[in-house]
Coordinates of C-alpha atoms in Angstrom, one line a residue:
M18 CA 31.6 172.5 152.1
A19 CA 30.2 172.1 148.5
V20 CA 32.2 170.0 146.1
P21 CA 32.0 170.9 142.5
L22 CA 31.0 168.1 140.1
N23 CA 32.7 167.5 136.7
D24 CA 30.6 167.4 133.5
D25 CA 30.4 163.5 133.6
T26 CA 29.0 163.3 136.8
N27 CA 26.5 165.6 136.0
A28 CA 25.4 163.7 132.8
Q29 CA 25.2 160.5 134.8
A30 CA 22.9 162.2 137.6
A31 CA 20.8 163.5 134.9
E32 CA 20.3 160.0 133.3
E33 CA 19.4 158.3 136.5
A34 CA 16.8 161.2 137.2
T35 CA 14.9 160.3 134.0
K36 CA 14.7 156.5 134.4
P37 CA 11.1 154.9 135.1
V38 CA 10.6 153.8 138.7
V39 CA 9.7 149.8 138.7
P40 CA 7.9 148.4 141.9
V41 CA 9.7 145.9 143.8
W42 CA 7.1 143.2 143.6
L43 CA 7.3 143.3 139.7
S44 CA 10.8 142.8 139.4
E45 CA 10.9 139.6 141.5
A46 CA 8.1 138.0 139.4
A47 CA 10.0 138.5 136.4
E48 CA 13.1 136.9 137.7
A49 CA 11.2 133.8 138.8
E50 CA 9.6 133.3 135.4
A51 CA 12.9 133.2 133.6
A52 CA 14.4 130.9 136.0
E53 CA 11.5 128.6 135.5
E54 CA 11.9 128.7 131.6
A55 CA 15.5 127.7 131.9
K56 CA 14.8 124.6 134.0
R57 CA 12.3 123.7 131.3
K58 CA 14.7 124.0 128.4
N59 CA 17.3 121.8 130.4
R60 CA 14.7 119.2 131.0
N61 CA 14.0 119.0 127.3
F62 CA 17.6 118.8 126.3
A63 CA 18.3 116.0 128.8
I64 CA 15.2 114.1 127.2
V65 CA 16.6 114.6 123.7
I66 CA 20.0 113.4 124.8
G67 CA 18.8 110.4 126.7
V68 CA 16.6 109.3 123.6
A69 CA 19.7 109.7 121.3
L70 CA 21.7 107.5 123.7
V71 CA 19.2 105.0 123.9
A72 CA 18.8 104.8 120.1
L73 CA 22.5 104.4 119.8
V74 CA 22.6 101.6 122.3
I75 CA 19.8 99.9 120.4
S76 CA 21.7 100.3 117.1
Y77 CA 25.0 99.2 118.5
A78 CA 23.3 96.2 120.1
L79 CA 21.4 95.4 116.7
G80 CA 24.9 95.6 115.0
V81 CA 26.5 93.4 117.4
H82 CA 23.7 90.9 117.0
H83 CA 23.9 91.5 113.1
Y84 CA 27.7 90.8 112.9
T85 CA 27.9 87.6 115.1
T86 CA 26.9 86.0 111.8
H87 CA 28.1 88.6 109.4
F88 CA 31.5 90.2 108.7
V89 CA 32.1 93.7 110.0
P90 CA 32.6 96.5 107.4
G91 CA 36.0 97.0 106.0
T92 CA 36.8 93.2 106.1
T93 CA 38.6 91.4 103.3
V94 CA 39.1 87.7 103.3
G95 CA 41.8 86.7 100.8
N96 CA 41.0 88.7 97.7
I97 CA 37.1 88.9 98.5
D98 CA 35.5 92.2 100.2
A99 CA 33.6 90.5 102.8
S100 CA 32.0 93.4 104.3
D101 CA 28.4 92.7 105.7
L102 CA 28.5 89.1 103.9
S103 CA 27.2 86.5 106.0
I104 CA 29.5 83.5 106.6
E105 CA 27.3 81.4 104.2
E106 CA 27.6 84.3 101.7
L107 CA 31.3 84.4 102.0
A108 CA 31.6 80.7 101.6
T109 CA 29.5 80.7 98.4
A110 CA 31.6 83.7 96.9
I111 CA 34.7 81.8 97.6
D112 CA 33.6 78.4 96.0
D113 CA 32.4 80.6 92.9
E114 CA 35.6 82.3 92.5
I115 CA 38.1 79.6 93.4
G116 CA 38.3 78.2 89.9
T117 CA 39.5 81.5 88.5
F118 CA 42.1 82.2 91.3
S119 CA 45.5 83.0 90.4
T120 CA 48.3 85.0 92.1
R121 CA 50.6 87.2 90.0
V122 CA 54.3 86.9 90.8
S123 CA 56.3 89.9 90.3
G124 CA 59.6 91.6 91.2
D125 CA 63.2 91.1 90.7
G126 CA 62.6 90.9 86.8
L127 CA 60.0 88.0 87.2
D128 CA 56.3 88.4 86.1
F129 CA 54.2 85.3 85.9
A130 CA 51.2 83.6 87.3
V131 CA 50.4 80.6 89.3
T132 CA 46.9 79.5 88.7
A133 CA 44.6 77.3 90.7
S134 CA 45.0 74.5 88.0
D135 CA 48.8 74.8 88.3
V136 CA 48.7 73.7 91.9
S137 CA 45.4 71.7 92.1
L138 CA 44.0 74.3 94.4
S139 CA 40.7 73.4 96.4
V140 CA 38.9 75.3 98.9
D141 CA 36.3 74.5 101.7
G142 CA 34.4 77.6 101.6
K143 CA 32.5 77.0 104.6
T144 CA 35.4 75.9 106.9
L145 CA 37.5 78.9 105.5
A146 CA 34.6 81.5 106.0
A147 CA 33.7 80.2 109.5
D148 CA 37.4 80.2 110.5
A149 CA 38.0 83.7 109.1
H150 CA 34.9 85.1 110.9
E151 CA 36.4 83.9 114.2
E152 CA 39.1 86.6 113.6
T153 CA 36.4 89.5 113.6
N154 CA 35.1 91.1 116.5
P155 CA 31.3 92.0 116.2
Y156 CA 31.5 94.3 119.3
A157 CA 33.8 96.5 117.5
W158 CA 31.9 96.6 114.5
P159 CA 31.6 100.5 114.2
M160 CA 35.4 100.7 113.9
G161 CA 35.0 99.0 110.5
F162 CA 33.6 102.2 108.9
W163 CA 37.2 104.0 109.2
S164 CA 39.6 101.1 109.6
H165 CA 40.2 98.1 107.4
Q166 CA 40.8 94.4 108.4
V167 CA 42.5 91.9 106.0
I168 CA 42.1 88.1 106.9
E169 CA 44.3 85.5 105.5
P170 CA 42.9 82.1 105.5
E171 CA 44.6 79.5 107.8
V172 CA 42.4 76.7 107.0
G173 CA 40.3 75.1 104.3
V174 CA 42.8 75.8 101.5
T175 CA 44.6 72.8 100.1
F176 CA 47.0 72.6 96.9
N177 CA 49.8 70.6 95.7
E178 CA 53.1 72.2 97.0
D179 CA 55.2 69.9 94.6
Q180 CA 53.4 71.2 91.7
L181 CA 53.7 74.7 92.6
K182 CA 57.4 74.4 93.3
E183 CA 57.9 72.6 90.0
R184 CA 56.0 75.5 88.2
V185 CA 58.2 78.1 90.0
A186 CA 61.4 76.3 89.4
S187 CA 60.6 75.9 85.7
V188 CA 60.2 79.7 85.1
V189 CA 63.1 80.6 87.4
E190 CA 65.4 78.3 85.7
T191 CA 64.9 80.0 82.2
F192 CA 65.0 83.5 83.8
N193 CA 68.2 82.7 85.5
E194 CA 69.9 81.5 82.3
S195 CA 70.2 85.0 81.1
A196 CA 70.4 86.6 84.6
E197 CA 73.7 87.6 86.5
A198 CA 74.8 84.9 88.9
P199 CA 75.9 85.9 92.5
T200 CA 79.6 86.0 93.2
D201 CA 81.1 84.3 96.1
A202 CA 83.5 85.9 98.7
T203 CA 86.9 85.0 97.8
P204 CA 90.5 85.8 98.5
V205 CA 92.2 88.2 96.2
Y206 CA 95.8 89.1 96.0
D207 CA 96.6 92.8 97.1
A208 CA 100.1 93.4 95.4
E209 CA 100.5 96.7 97.3
Q210 CA 100.2 94.9 100.5
E211 CA 101.7 91.6 99.3
L212 CA 98.9 89.9 101.1
Y213 CA 95.4 88.1 100.3
V214 CA 92.2 90.0 101.2
M215 CA 88.5 89.2 101.2
Q216 CA 86.6 90.3 98.2
P217 CA 83.0 90.4 99.5
S218 CA 80.2 88.4 98.1
A219 CA 77.9 90.1 95.8
L220 CA 74.2 89.7 94.6
G221 CA 73.5 89.3 90.8
T222 CA 70.0 89.2 89.3
Q223 CA 69.4 85.4 89.6
V224 CA 66.4 84.5 91.9
D225 CA 66.4 81.6 94.3
A226 CA 63.6 79.2 93.2
D227 CA 63.2 77.8 96.8
A228 CA 62.7 81.5 98.1
V229 CA 60.3 82.5 95.3
S230 CA 58.2 79.1 96.0
A231 CA 58.0 80.2 99.8
E232 CA 56.5 83.3 99.0
V233 CA 54.0 81.8 96.5
I234 CA 53.1 79.2 98.8
K235 CA 52.0 82.0 101.4
S236 CA 50.0 83.8 98.8
V237 CA 48.1 80.8 97.7
S238 CA 47.5 79.7 101.1
A239 CA 46.1 83.2 101.8
L240 CA 44.3 83.4 98.4
K241 CA 46.4 86.5 97.8
P242 CA 46.1 87.7 94.1
K243 CA 49.5 89.3 94.2
T244 CA 52.9 87.9 95.2
T245 CA 55.7 90.5 95.3
I246 CA 59.3 89.4 95.5
G247 CA 62.4 91.5 96.3
E248 CA 65.9 91.4 97.5
A249 CA 65.1 88.7 100.0
Q250 CA 64.5 86.2 97.0
L251 CA 67.5 86.9 95.1
A252 CA 69.9 84.1 94.9
R253 CA 72.7 84.2 97.4
A254 CA 76.3 83.3 97.0
D255 CA 77.5 79.9 98.2
I256 CA 80.4 81.5 100.1
L257 CA 79.4 84.6 102.1
D258 CA 81.5 87.2 103.8
D259 CA 81.3 85.7 107.2
N260 CA 82.4 82.3 106.2
E261 CA 84.8 80.8 108.7
S262 CA 86.5 78.6 106.2
L263 CA 87.2 81.6 104.1
A264 CA 88.7 83.4 106.9
A265 CA 90.8 80.6 108.0
V266 CA 92.1 79.9 104.3
I267 CA 93.1 83.8 103.9
E268 CA 95.1 83.4 107.0
E269 CA 97.0 80.3 105.6
A270 CA 97.3 81.8 102.2
N271 CA 99.2 84.8 103.8
K272 CA 101.5 82.6 105.7
I273 CA 102.4 81.1 102.3
V274 CA 102.6 84.2 100.2
S275 CA 104.7 86.1 102.6
L276 CA 107.7 83.6 102.1
H277 CA 110.9 84.5 100.5
V278 CA 112.6 81.3 99.3
P279 CA 116.1 81.3 98.1
L280 CA 116.9 79.0 95.1
Q281 CA 120.4 78.0 95.1
L282 CA 123.0 76.3 92.8
D283 CA 126.0 74.9 94.8
G284 CA 125.0 77.1 97.6
T285 CA 124.9 80.3 95.7
T286 CA 121.4 82.0 95.6
L287 CA 120.3 82.6 91.9
I288 CA 116.9 83.7 92.4
T289 CA 114.6 84.2 95.3
V290 CA 110.7 83.2 95.1
G291 CA 108.7 85.8 96.7
P292 CA 105.1 87.0 96.9
E293 CA 104.6 88.1 93.4
L294 CA 105.5 84.7 92.0
I295 CA 103.8 82.6 94.7
S296 CA 100.5 84.6 94.2
Q297 CA 100.8 83.6 90.5
W298 CA 100.7 79.9 91.5
M299 CA 98.2 80.2 94.2
S300 CA 94.4 79.3 94.0
F301 CA 91.6 78.4 96.1
Y302 CA 89.0 75.5 95.8
Q303 CA 85.9 74.5 97.8
D304 CA 85.0 71.0 99.0
D305 CA 82.7 69.5 101.5
S306 CA 85.1 70.2 104.3
G307 CA 85.5 73.8 103.3
M308 CA 87.9 76.2 101.3
H309 CA 91.7 75.2 100.7
V310 CA 94.8 76.5 99.2
Y311 CA 96.0 75.0 96.1
I312 CA 99.6 75.4 94.8
D313 CA 99.9 74.5 91.3
Q314 CA 102.8 72.4 90.6
N315 CA 102.3 72.5 86.7
A316 CA 102.6 76.4 87.0
I317 CA 105.8 76.2 88.9
H318 CA 107.0 73.6 86.3
Q319 CA 106.2 75.9 83.5
W320 CA 107.7 79.0 85.4
S321 CA 110.9 77.0 86.0
Y322 CA 111.2 75.8 82.3
D323 CA 110.5 79.3 81.2
N324 CA 112.9 81.2 83.6
L325 CA 115.6 78.9 85.1
N326 CA 117.4 77.5 82.2
S327 CA 118.9 80.8 81.4
I328 CA 120.5 81.1 84.7
V329 CA 120.9 77.6 85.9
N330 CA 122.0 75.7 82.7
G331 CA 125.8 75.4 82.2
E332 CA 128.9 73.2 82.0
N333 CA 132.1 72.6 83.4
E334 CA 134.9 70.3 82.3
T335 CA 133.3 67.1 83.5
R336 CA 129.5 67.6 82.8
T337 CA 127.0 69.7 81.1
W338 CA 123.8 70.2 83.0
E339 CA 120.2 72.1 82.5
V340 CA 117.8 72.5 85.4
N341 CA 115.2 69.8 86.2
S342 CA 112.1 71.8 86.0
W343 CA 109.8 68.7 87.1
D344 CA 111.9 68.4 90.2
V345 CA 111.9 72.0 90.9
A346 CA 108.0 71.7 90.9
T347 CA 107.7 68.6 92.9
E348 CA 110.1 69.9 95.5
L349 CA 109.0 73.4 95.8
Q350 CA 105.4 72.9 95.6
P351 CA 105.2 71.0 99.1
R352 CA 107.6 73.4 100.6
L353 CA 105.2 76.3 99.9
A354 CA 102.3 74.3 100.9
S355 CA 103.8 73.8 104.3
A356 CA 105.1 77.4 104.6
D357 CA 108.7 76.4 104.4
G358 CA 110.9 79.4 103.5
S359 CA 114.1 77.8 103.9
A360 CA 116.7 77.9 101.0
M361 CA 116.4 75.1 98.2
E362 CA 119.1 73.6 96.0
I363 CA 117.9 73.7 92.5
P364 CA 117.7 70.2 91.0
T365 CA 119.6 69.7 87.7
I366 CA 120.0 67.0 85.0
T367 CA 123.2 66.0 83.6
I368 CA 123.1 66.0 79.9
S369 CA 126.5 65.0 79.1
T370 CA 129.8 63.8 81.1
R371 CA 133.4 64.3 80.1
P372 CA 136.6 62.5 81.4
E373 CA 138.4 64.2 84.3
E374 CA 141.1 66.5 83.2
S375 CA 144.7 65.1 83.0
E376 CA 146.9 65.8 85.9
G377 CA 149.5 68.7 85.5
H378 CA 147.8 70.5 82.8
E379 CA 147.9 73.7 84.4
T380 CA 151.7 73.6 84.3
R381 CA 152.0 73.1 80.3
G382 CA 150.6 76.3 79.1
R383 CA 149.0 76.2 75.7
H384 CA 148.8 72.7 74.5
I385 CA 146.7 69.8 73.1
D386 CA 146.4 67.3 75.9
V387 CA 145.6 63.7 74.2
N388 CA 144.9 61.2 77.1
L389 CA 144.9 57.7 75.6
S390 CA 143.4 56.3 78.8
T391 CA 140.2 58.5 78.7
Q392 CA 140.3 58.7 74.8
Y393 CA 139.7 62.3 75.2
A394 CA 141.5 65.3 74.1
R395 CA 141.5 69.1 75.1
L396 CA 143.2 72.3 73.6
Y397 CA 144.1 74.6 76.6
D398 CA 144.8 78.3 76.3
T399 CA 148.0 79.9 77.5
D400 CA 147.1 79.6 81.2
G401 CA 147.0 76.0 81.0
K402 CA 143.5 76.1 82.4
T403 CA 141.0 77.4 79.9
V404 CA 139.7 74.8 77.7
L405 CA 139.2 76.1 74.0
W406 CA 138.3 72.7 72.5
R407 CA 137.4 69.4 73.6
S408 CA 136.4 66.1 71.8
Y409 CA 136.5 62.3 72.1
F410 CA 138.9 60.3 69.7
V411 CA 140.0 56.9 68.7
S412 CA 143.7 56.2 69.0
G413 CA 145.9 53.3 67.6
N414 CA 144.6 49.8 67.3
E415 CA 146.4 48.2 70.2
A416 CA 145.4 44.7 69.3
M417 CA 147.1 45.0 66.1
G418 CA 150.2 46.6 67.5
H419 CA 149.4 50.2 66.1
Y420 CA 150.2 52.1 69.1
T421 CA 149.8 55.9 69.1
P422 CA 153.1 57.3 70.3
T423 CA 153.4 58.9 73.6
G424 CA 155.5 61.9 74.7
E425 CA 155.5 65.8 73.9
F426 CA 155.4 66.9 70.3
E427 CA 154.7 69.9 67.9
I428 CA 152.4 70.2 65.1
N429 CA 154.7 70.2 62.1
N430 CA 152.4 70.3 59.2
M431 CA 148.5 71.3 58.6
E432 CA 146.8 70.6 55.3
Q433 CA 143.3 70.3 54.1
G434 CA 142.0 67.6 51.7
V435 CA 144.8 65.0 52.2
V436 CA 144.9 61.2 51.2
L437 CA 146.6 59.3 53.9
T438 CA 148.0 56.1 52.7
G439 CA 149.9 52.9 54.2
L440 CA 150.0 49.1 54.3
N441 CA 146.7 47.3 55.0
D442 CA 146.9 45.2 58.2
G443 CA 147.5 41.6 57.3
V444 CA 149.7 42.1 54.5
V445 CA 152.7 39.7 54.5
L446 CA 155.3 40.4 52.1
E447 CA 158.1 37.7 51.3
E448 CA 161.8 38.7 51.5
G449 CA 162.6 41.2 48.7
Q450 CA 158.8 41.5 47.7
E451 CA 157.5 44.9 46.9
P452 CA 153.9 45.7 48.0
G453 CA 151.4 46.1 45.3
P454 CA 148.7 48.9 45.1
E455 CA 146.2 46.7 46.4
D456 CA 148.3 46.4 49.7
Y457 CA 147.9 50.0 50.6
Y458 CA 144.9 51.7 52.1
N459 CA 144.0 55.3 50.8
S460 CA 142.0 57.5 53.4
Y461 CA 140.8 61.1 52.4
V462 CA 140.5 63.5 55.1
D463 CA 139.5 67.1 55.2
Y464 CA 141.8 68.0 58.1
W465 CA 145.3 66.9 58.5
M466 CA 147.4 68.1 61.5
C467 CA 150.7 66.1 61.8
F468 CA 152.6 65.9 65.1
L469 CA 155.3 63.3 64.2
G470 CA 157.3 63.0 61.0
T471 CA 154.8 62.5 58.1
E472 CA 153.0 59.4 59.4
Y473 CA 151.2 60.6 62.8
G474 CA 148.7 63.2 63.1
L475 CA 145.3 64.3 64.3
H476 CA 142.6 64.1 61.5
D477 CA 138.9 63.6 60.9
A478 CA 137.6 60.1 60.2
T479 CA 134.4 60.1 58.4
W480 CA 134.4 56.3 58.1
R481 CA 133.8 55.9 61.7
Y482 CA 130.3 55.9 63.3
D483 CA 129.8 58.7 66.0
E484 CA 129.5 56.0 68.7
E485 CA 133.0 54.7 68.0
F486 CA 134.7 57.8 69.4
G487 CA 135.6 57.4 73.1
G488 CA 135.4 54.3 75.3
D489 CA 137.4 51.1 74.3
T490 CA 137.1 51.1 70.5
Y491 CA 140.9 51.7 70.2
L492 CA 141.6 48.3 71.8
W493 CA 140.4 46.2 68.9
N494 CA 139.4 48.6 66.2
G495 CA 141.6 51.5 66.4
S496 CA 143.7 53.7 63.9
H497 CA 147.2 52.8 62.5
G498 CA 148.3 55.0 65.1
C499 CA 146.9 58.5 64.4
V500 CA 144.4 60.3 66.6
N501 CA 141.1 59.8 64.7
L502 CA 138.5 62.7 65.5
P503 CA 134.9 63.2 64.6
H504 CA 134.7 65.5 61.4
D505 CA 133.3 68.8 63.0
A506 CA 135.7 68.4 65.9
A507 CA 138.7 68.1 63.6
G508 CA 137.5 71.1 61.6
E509 CA 137.0 73.2 64.8
L510 CA 140.6 72.3 66.1
Y511 CA 142.2 73.0 62.9
S512 CA 140.9 76.6 62.9
L513 CA 142.1 77.1 66.5
I514 CA 145.7 75.9 66.3
H515 CA 148.9 76.6 64.1
V516 CA 152.2 74.8 63.1
G517 CA 154.3 74.7 66.3
E518 CA 151.4 74.1 68.7
K519 CA 152.5 71.8 71.6
V520 CA 150.9 68.2 71.8
Y521 CA 151.1 66.1 74.9
I522 CA 150.2 62.3 74.4
H523 CA 150.0 60.1 77.4
Y524 CA 148.1 57.3 79.2

């Protein structure tokens, strides 16, 4: 059965029919010739590659030989480009340049040079160059074309380190005068917590001469023209954040500042010393053994003087007192230092004392109590207890028999500006003889308060010295029987009493 062909099949058949017919023997010869040509080309390429490799090996070997006495490309020794220089050539270059060597020191605000003459620099060029060449690898010489090797001299360079340090120290000292010093880590009082906390140390702008010198020594030793310094060369605080003594002193300070010490007078608390006050008296100091708490005794004294007088000072009928600020300070300071928070009695100073009150004064109501034994008088109010006035006095001269009368009396007359008169002591009159004017004394007083007849009263006695009032003056230099008072005391009593006031005189 015949199969019809499509159009593509017919076209292919037609093309095959028109191709020329090649003999079989001729086709095989062409293929053989092509194969031979390919082999010939491969042999030629191999020869080229081989020649190139041989050339490279020879060049590499020549380079290795050359760089056993020369520096490989990309090599710097100190500040000299040593590429392709021989050891001798580098030694000569070093010797030629060493006199002009300097290293520029910069950073942290510093900018100065250290020259060869500053440090008495000398260099053994041959030793330095030979030692530097030992650092190179002639077998890796091709690597020098795309890498760089910097060799810092380790031998052959000598200089005076003391001169170098003096040069650096001089510059740094001047610089630091206007720079900011570092701050120590320190305890600070936190009022909210009522505790001490650590304030960290902080860098300033001052630099450390030793640290700068160390960097410059490295540069000069390696003949480096630049010395860069930075934060590592800034001056450090003496007390850093991790200081063990600082941690211990903060702990100690917090034991003290957390105290609440009651200050008492006769067992009654007048004020409590707490954290706010204690922190004002506390400071810290450093010595060879570490950091310590200091409680300022002078500050406590000043506080006591400024604040305790108003609440402590006072008087009763036997004494007048005021706070003893020095004793407060000397007693309170060691208590705080030892973290003792127990109550403390406030030390006082007795300013003056007065005789004890007379027995039974409470039962007599308002009256003037005149105690001849103590030579002390008091005016009591209506309760018989409240003292309105008090004073020492001088009573009658007992040696002369001028006794002040004792008993209960009343003020019968009060006058101001009175002349008191009477016979002088020692006047002897014959029977029937009248005394003359010269036999009388006349004493002017500003305040006269009579309590018996017209002869006995309380009055001022300006002719007496202050020290005569009180004591035993009355035994040998007393009055004619009146109660002599200091002028101001008499005036004050005169203003407080009235005619009819009770007077109780007794031993």
